[in-house]
Short mmCIF file of C-alpha atoms in Angstrom, two decimals:
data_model
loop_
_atom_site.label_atom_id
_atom_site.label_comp_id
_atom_site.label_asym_id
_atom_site.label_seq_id
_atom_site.Cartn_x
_atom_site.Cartn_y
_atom_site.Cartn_z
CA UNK A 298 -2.21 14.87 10.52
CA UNK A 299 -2.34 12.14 8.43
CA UNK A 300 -1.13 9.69 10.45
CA UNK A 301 -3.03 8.33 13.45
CA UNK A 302 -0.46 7.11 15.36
CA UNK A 303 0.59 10.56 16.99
CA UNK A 304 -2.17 9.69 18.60
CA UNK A 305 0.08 7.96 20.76
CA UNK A 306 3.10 10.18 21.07
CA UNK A 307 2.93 12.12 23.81
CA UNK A 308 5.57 14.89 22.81
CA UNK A 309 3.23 15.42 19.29
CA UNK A 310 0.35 15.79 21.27
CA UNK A 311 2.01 17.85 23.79
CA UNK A 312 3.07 20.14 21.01
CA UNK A 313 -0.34 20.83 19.98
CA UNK A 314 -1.61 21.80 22.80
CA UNK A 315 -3.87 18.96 23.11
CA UNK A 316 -1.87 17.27 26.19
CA UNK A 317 0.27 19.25 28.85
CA UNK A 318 1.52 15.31 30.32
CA UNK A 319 2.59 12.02 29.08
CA UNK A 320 -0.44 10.23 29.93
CA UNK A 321 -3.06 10.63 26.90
CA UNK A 322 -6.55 10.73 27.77
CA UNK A 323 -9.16 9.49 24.82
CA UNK A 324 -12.57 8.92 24.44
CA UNK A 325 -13.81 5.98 22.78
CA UNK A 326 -17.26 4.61 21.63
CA UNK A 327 -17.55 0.85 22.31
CA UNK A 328 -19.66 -1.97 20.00
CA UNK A 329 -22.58 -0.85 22.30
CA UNK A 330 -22.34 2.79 21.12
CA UNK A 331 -21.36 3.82 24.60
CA UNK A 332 -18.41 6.14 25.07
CA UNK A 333 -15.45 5.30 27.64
CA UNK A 334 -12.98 7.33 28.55
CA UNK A 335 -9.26 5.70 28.56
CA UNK A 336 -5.88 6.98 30.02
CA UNK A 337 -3.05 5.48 28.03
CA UNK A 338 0.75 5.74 29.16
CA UNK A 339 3.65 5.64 27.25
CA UNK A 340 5.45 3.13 28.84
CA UNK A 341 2.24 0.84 28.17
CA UNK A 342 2.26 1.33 24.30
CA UNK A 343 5.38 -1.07 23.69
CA UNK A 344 5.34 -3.69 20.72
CA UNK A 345 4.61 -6.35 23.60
CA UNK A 346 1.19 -5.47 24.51
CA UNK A 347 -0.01 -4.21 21.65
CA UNK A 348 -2.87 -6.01 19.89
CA UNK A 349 -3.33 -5.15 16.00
CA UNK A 350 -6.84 -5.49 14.63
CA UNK A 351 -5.82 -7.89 12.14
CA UNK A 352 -4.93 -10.06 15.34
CA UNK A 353 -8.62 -10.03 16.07
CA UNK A 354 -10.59 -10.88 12.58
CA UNK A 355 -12.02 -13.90 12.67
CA UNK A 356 -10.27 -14.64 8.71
CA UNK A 357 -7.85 -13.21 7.22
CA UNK A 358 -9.45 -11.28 3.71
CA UNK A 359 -7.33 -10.91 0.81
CA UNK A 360 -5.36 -7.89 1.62
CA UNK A 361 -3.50 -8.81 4.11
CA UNK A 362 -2.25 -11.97 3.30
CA UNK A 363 1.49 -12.63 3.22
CA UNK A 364 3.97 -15.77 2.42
CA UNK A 365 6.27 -14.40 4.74
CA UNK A 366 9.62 -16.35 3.43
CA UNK A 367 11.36 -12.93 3.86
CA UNK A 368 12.40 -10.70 5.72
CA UNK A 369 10.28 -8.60 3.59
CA UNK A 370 7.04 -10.35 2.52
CA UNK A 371 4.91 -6.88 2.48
CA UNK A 372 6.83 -5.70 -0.34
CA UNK A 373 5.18 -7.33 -3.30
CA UNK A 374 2.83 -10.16 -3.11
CA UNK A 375 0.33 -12.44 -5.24
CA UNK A 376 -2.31 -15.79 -4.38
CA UNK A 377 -4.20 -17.49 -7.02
CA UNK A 378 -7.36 -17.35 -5.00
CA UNK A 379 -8.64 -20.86 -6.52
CA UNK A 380 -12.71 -20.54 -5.54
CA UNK A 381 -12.97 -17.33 -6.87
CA UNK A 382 -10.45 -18.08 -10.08
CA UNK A 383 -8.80 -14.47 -9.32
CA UNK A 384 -4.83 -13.88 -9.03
CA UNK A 385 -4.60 -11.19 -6.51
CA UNK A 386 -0.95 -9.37 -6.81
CA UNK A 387 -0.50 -6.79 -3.64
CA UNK A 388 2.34 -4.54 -4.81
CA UNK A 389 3.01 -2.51 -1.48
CA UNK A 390 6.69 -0.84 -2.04
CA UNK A 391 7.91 0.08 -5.10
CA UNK A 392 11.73 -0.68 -4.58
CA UNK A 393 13.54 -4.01 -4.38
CA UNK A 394 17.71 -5.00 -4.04
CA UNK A 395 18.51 -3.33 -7.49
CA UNK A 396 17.45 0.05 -6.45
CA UNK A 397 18.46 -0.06 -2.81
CA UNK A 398 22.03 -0.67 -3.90
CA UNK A 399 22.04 1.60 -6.64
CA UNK A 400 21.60 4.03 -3.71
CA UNK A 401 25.17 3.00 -2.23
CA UNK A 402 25.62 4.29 1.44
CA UNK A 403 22.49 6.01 1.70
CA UNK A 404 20.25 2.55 0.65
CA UNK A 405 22.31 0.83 3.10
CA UNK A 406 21.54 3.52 5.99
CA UNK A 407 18.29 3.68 5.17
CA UNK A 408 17.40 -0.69 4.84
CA UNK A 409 20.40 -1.97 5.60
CA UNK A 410 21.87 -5.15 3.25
CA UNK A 411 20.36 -4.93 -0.49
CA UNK A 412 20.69 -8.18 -0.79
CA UNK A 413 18.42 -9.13 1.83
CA UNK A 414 15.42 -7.55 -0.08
CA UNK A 415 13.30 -9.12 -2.92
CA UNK A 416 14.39 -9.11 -6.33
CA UNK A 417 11.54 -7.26 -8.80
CA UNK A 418 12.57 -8.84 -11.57
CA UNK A 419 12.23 -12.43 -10.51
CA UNK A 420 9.18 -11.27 -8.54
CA UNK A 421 7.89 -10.62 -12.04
CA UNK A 422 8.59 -13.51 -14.03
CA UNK A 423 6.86 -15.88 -11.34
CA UNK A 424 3.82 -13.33 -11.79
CA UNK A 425 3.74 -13.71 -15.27
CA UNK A 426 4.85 -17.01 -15.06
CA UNK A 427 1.31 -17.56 -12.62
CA UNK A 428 -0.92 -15.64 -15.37
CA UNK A 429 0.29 -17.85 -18.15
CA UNK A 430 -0.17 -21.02 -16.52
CA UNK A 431 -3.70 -20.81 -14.03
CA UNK A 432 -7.16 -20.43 -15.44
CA UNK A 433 -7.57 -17.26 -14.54
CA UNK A 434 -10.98 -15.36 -14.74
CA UNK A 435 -9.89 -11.64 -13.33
CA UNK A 436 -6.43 -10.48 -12.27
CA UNK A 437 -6.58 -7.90 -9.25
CA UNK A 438 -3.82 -5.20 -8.76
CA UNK A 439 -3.67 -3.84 -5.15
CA UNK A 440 -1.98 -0.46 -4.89
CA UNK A 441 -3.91 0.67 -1.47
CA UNK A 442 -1.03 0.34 0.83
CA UNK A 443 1.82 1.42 -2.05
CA UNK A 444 3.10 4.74 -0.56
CA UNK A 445 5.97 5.30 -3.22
CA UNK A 446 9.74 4.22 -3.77
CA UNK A 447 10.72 4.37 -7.49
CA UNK A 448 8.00 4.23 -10.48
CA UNK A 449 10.09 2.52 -12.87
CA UNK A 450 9.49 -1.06 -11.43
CA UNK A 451 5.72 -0.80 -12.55
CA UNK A 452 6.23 1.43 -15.61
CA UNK A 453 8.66 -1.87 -16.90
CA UNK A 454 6.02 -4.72 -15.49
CA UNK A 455 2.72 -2.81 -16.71
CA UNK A 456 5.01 -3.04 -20.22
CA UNK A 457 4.96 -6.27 -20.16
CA UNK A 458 1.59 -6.94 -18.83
CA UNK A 459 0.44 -5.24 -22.22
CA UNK A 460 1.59 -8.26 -23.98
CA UNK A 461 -0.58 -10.72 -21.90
CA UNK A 462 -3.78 -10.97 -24.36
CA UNK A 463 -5.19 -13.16 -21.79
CA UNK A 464 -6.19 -10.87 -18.85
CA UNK A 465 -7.27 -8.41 -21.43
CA UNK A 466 -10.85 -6.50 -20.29
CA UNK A 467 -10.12 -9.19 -17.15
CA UNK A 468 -8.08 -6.79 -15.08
CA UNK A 469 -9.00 -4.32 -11.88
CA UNK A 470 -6.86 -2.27 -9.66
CA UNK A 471 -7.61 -1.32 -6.40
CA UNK A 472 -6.10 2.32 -5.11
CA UNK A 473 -7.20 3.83 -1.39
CA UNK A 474 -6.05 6.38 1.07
CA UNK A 475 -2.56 5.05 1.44
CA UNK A 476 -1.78 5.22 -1.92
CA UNK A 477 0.89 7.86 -2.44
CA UNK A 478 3.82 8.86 -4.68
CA UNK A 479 5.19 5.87 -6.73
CA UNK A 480 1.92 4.30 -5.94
CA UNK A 481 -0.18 6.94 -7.96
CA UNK A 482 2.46 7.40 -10.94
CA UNK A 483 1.24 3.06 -10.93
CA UNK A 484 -1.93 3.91 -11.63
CA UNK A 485 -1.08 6.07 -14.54
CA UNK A 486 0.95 3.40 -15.80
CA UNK A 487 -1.53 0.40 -15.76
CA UNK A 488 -4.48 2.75 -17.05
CA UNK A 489 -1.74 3.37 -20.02
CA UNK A 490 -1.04 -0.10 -20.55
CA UNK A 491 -4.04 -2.05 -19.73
CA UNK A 492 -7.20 0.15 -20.08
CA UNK A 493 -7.93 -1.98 -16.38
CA UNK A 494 -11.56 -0.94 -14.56
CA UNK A 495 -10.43 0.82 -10.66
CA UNK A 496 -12.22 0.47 -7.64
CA UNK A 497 -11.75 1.97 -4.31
CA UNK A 498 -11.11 5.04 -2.91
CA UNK A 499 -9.48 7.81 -4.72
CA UNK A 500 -5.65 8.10 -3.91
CA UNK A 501 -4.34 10.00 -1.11
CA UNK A 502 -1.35 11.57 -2.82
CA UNK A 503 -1.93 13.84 -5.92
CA UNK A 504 -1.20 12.54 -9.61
CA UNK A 505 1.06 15.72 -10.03
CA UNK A 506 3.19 16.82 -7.43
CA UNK A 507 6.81 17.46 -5.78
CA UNK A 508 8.96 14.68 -5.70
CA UNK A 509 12.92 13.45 -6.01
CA UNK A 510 13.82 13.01 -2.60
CA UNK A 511 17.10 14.25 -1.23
CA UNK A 512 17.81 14.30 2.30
CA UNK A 513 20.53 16.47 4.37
CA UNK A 514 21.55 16.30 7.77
CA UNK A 515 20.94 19.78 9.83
CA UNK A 516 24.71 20.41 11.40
CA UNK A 517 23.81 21.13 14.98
CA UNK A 518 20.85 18.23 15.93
CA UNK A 519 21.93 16.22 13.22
CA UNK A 520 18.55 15.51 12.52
CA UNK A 521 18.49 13.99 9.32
CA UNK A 522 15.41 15.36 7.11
CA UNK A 523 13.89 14.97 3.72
CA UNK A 524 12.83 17.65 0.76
CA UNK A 525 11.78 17.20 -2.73
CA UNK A 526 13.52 18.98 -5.59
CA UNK A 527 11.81 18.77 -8.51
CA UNK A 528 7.57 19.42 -9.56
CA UNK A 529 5.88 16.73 -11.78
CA UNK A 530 3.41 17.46 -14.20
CA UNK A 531 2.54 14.03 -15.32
CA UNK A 532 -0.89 14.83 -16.33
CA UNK A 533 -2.64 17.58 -17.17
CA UNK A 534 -6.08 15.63 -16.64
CA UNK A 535 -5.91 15.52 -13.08
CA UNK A 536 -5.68 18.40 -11.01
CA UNK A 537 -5.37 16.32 -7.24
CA UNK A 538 -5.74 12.79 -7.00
CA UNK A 539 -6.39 9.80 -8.91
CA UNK A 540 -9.97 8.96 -8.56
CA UNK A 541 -11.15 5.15 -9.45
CA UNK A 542 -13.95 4.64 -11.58
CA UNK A 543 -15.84 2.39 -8.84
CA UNK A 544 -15.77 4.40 -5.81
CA UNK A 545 -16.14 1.73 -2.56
CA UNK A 546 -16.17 2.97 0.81
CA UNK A 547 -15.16 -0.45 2.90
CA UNK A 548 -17.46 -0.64 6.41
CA UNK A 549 -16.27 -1.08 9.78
CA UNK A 550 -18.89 -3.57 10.92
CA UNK A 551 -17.50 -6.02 7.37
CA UNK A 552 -13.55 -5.16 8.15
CA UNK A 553 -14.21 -6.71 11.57
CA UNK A 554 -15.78 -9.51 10.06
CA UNK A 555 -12.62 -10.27 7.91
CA UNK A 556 -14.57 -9.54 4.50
CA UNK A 557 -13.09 -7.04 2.16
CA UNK A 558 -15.80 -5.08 0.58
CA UNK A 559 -13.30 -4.04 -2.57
CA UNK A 560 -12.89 -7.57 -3.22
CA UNK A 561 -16.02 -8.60 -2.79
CA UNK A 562 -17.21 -5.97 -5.24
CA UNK A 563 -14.94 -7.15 -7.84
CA UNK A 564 -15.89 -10.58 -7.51
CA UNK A 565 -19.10 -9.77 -8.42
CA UNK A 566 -18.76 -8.54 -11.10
CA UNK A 567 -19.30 -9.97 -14.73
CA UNK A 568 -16.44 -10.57 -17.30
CA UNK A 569 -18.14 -10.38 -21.05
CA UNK A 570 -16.66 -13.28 -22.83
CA UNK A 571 -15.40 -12.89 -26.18
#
């Protein structure tokens, strides 16, 4: 399973085999490399009482860092950090109003009023807008949390990003486990366009795959479901995933601390000036 929340869902784990009741029983190895045993209960795994890690850091690191003056700030992001003279853009969804109401009814099941979400566009004339006018030393792309939508929104930025002579040898992406879909057809794009250096961990979704979403709904459960209809090939120099050229493997013991070892890494290192 990919996902580690099943961990909590009693009727997944029930379906395994690895549970026969509601209450989940897990193991757990503390700070003081002991191991505890803990029963958890559904009706104690509400929204309420739930405490997220990033709740705990001690400071917030780059990633995730939001403006929140949406209702959607996670979509698409970016922060001149000002010590470190880097513009960090965190591009997490690749869809925005235009695309959501180019669905019609099915964008408007699926997130509700278009016009409520961010426009791309705009989005990317206040980027651009941000490279033009700060002294900027390197320009950091996050795709680690991008798990797809449509590719076109980056294909058209990464475009115009060519024309920027200024971040130029200057610019790193970052790609991870959660990058899927959309997210990977990104990283095609900006290596196209920018020639930028990666860093992470390689993608979890596959350069070439299955894709074009269409979803029915099965007549008697009315379950609604998704399938793909149609196989990629958009490169015949991958064979799985995308694979940085900087492989970083971010610790436990610094996430806790609030440091982002990807970051870190790419502050480090040395732009050759012209």
């Amino acid at each position: 399973m990919e996902n580690v929340d099943y961990i909590l869902r009693p009727n997944v784990l029930k379906f395994l085999n690895i549970t026969s009741d509601d209450t989940i029983k897990v193991s757990l190895r503390n700070d003081s490399d002991k191991v505890e045993k803990v029963e958890i209960e559904p009706e104690k795994l509400s929204n309420k009482n739930m405490v997220t890690i990033k709740e705990m850091l001690p400071e917030n690191p780059s990633w995730p860092q939001q403006n929140g003056k949406n209702k959607y700030p996670d979509y698409y992001w970016y922060r001149f950090m000002l010590e470190d003279k880097i513009l960090y853009f965190q591009y997490n969804k690749c869809k925005d109003r235009n695309i959501v109401k180019d669905m019609g009814k099915m964008g408007k099941k699926v997130y509700g009023d278009y016009r409520l979400l961010p426009d791309f566009n705009k989005f990317s004339e206040g980027l651009i807008g941000e490279i033009n006018n700060k002294d900027i030393e390197k320009f950091i792309i996050d795709l680690r949390y991008n798990r797809g939508g449509v590719s076109t929104l980056m294909t058209s930025l990464a475009d115009k990003l060519n024309k920027i002579e200024r971040i130029k040898g200057k610019t790193f992406v970052i790609t991870g486990k959660e990058t899927y879909s959309s997210g990977v057809m990104a990283c095609l794009d900006l290596q196209r366009e920018l020639n930028p250096v990666f860093y992470g961990e390689p993608t979890g979704g596959n350069v070439n795959g299955y894709g074009n979403r269409r979803m029915l709904q099965l007549p008697n459960s009315k379950l609604e479901i998704w399938y793909s209809t149609k196989y990629f090939q958009f490169s015949p120099n991958y064979s799985k995933n995308f694979i940085p050229d900087v492989i970083i493997k971010p610790s436990f013991e610094n996430f806790m601390k609030g440091i982002d070892d990807v970051y870190e890494a790419i502050k480090e290192v040395e732009i050759t000036k012209n």
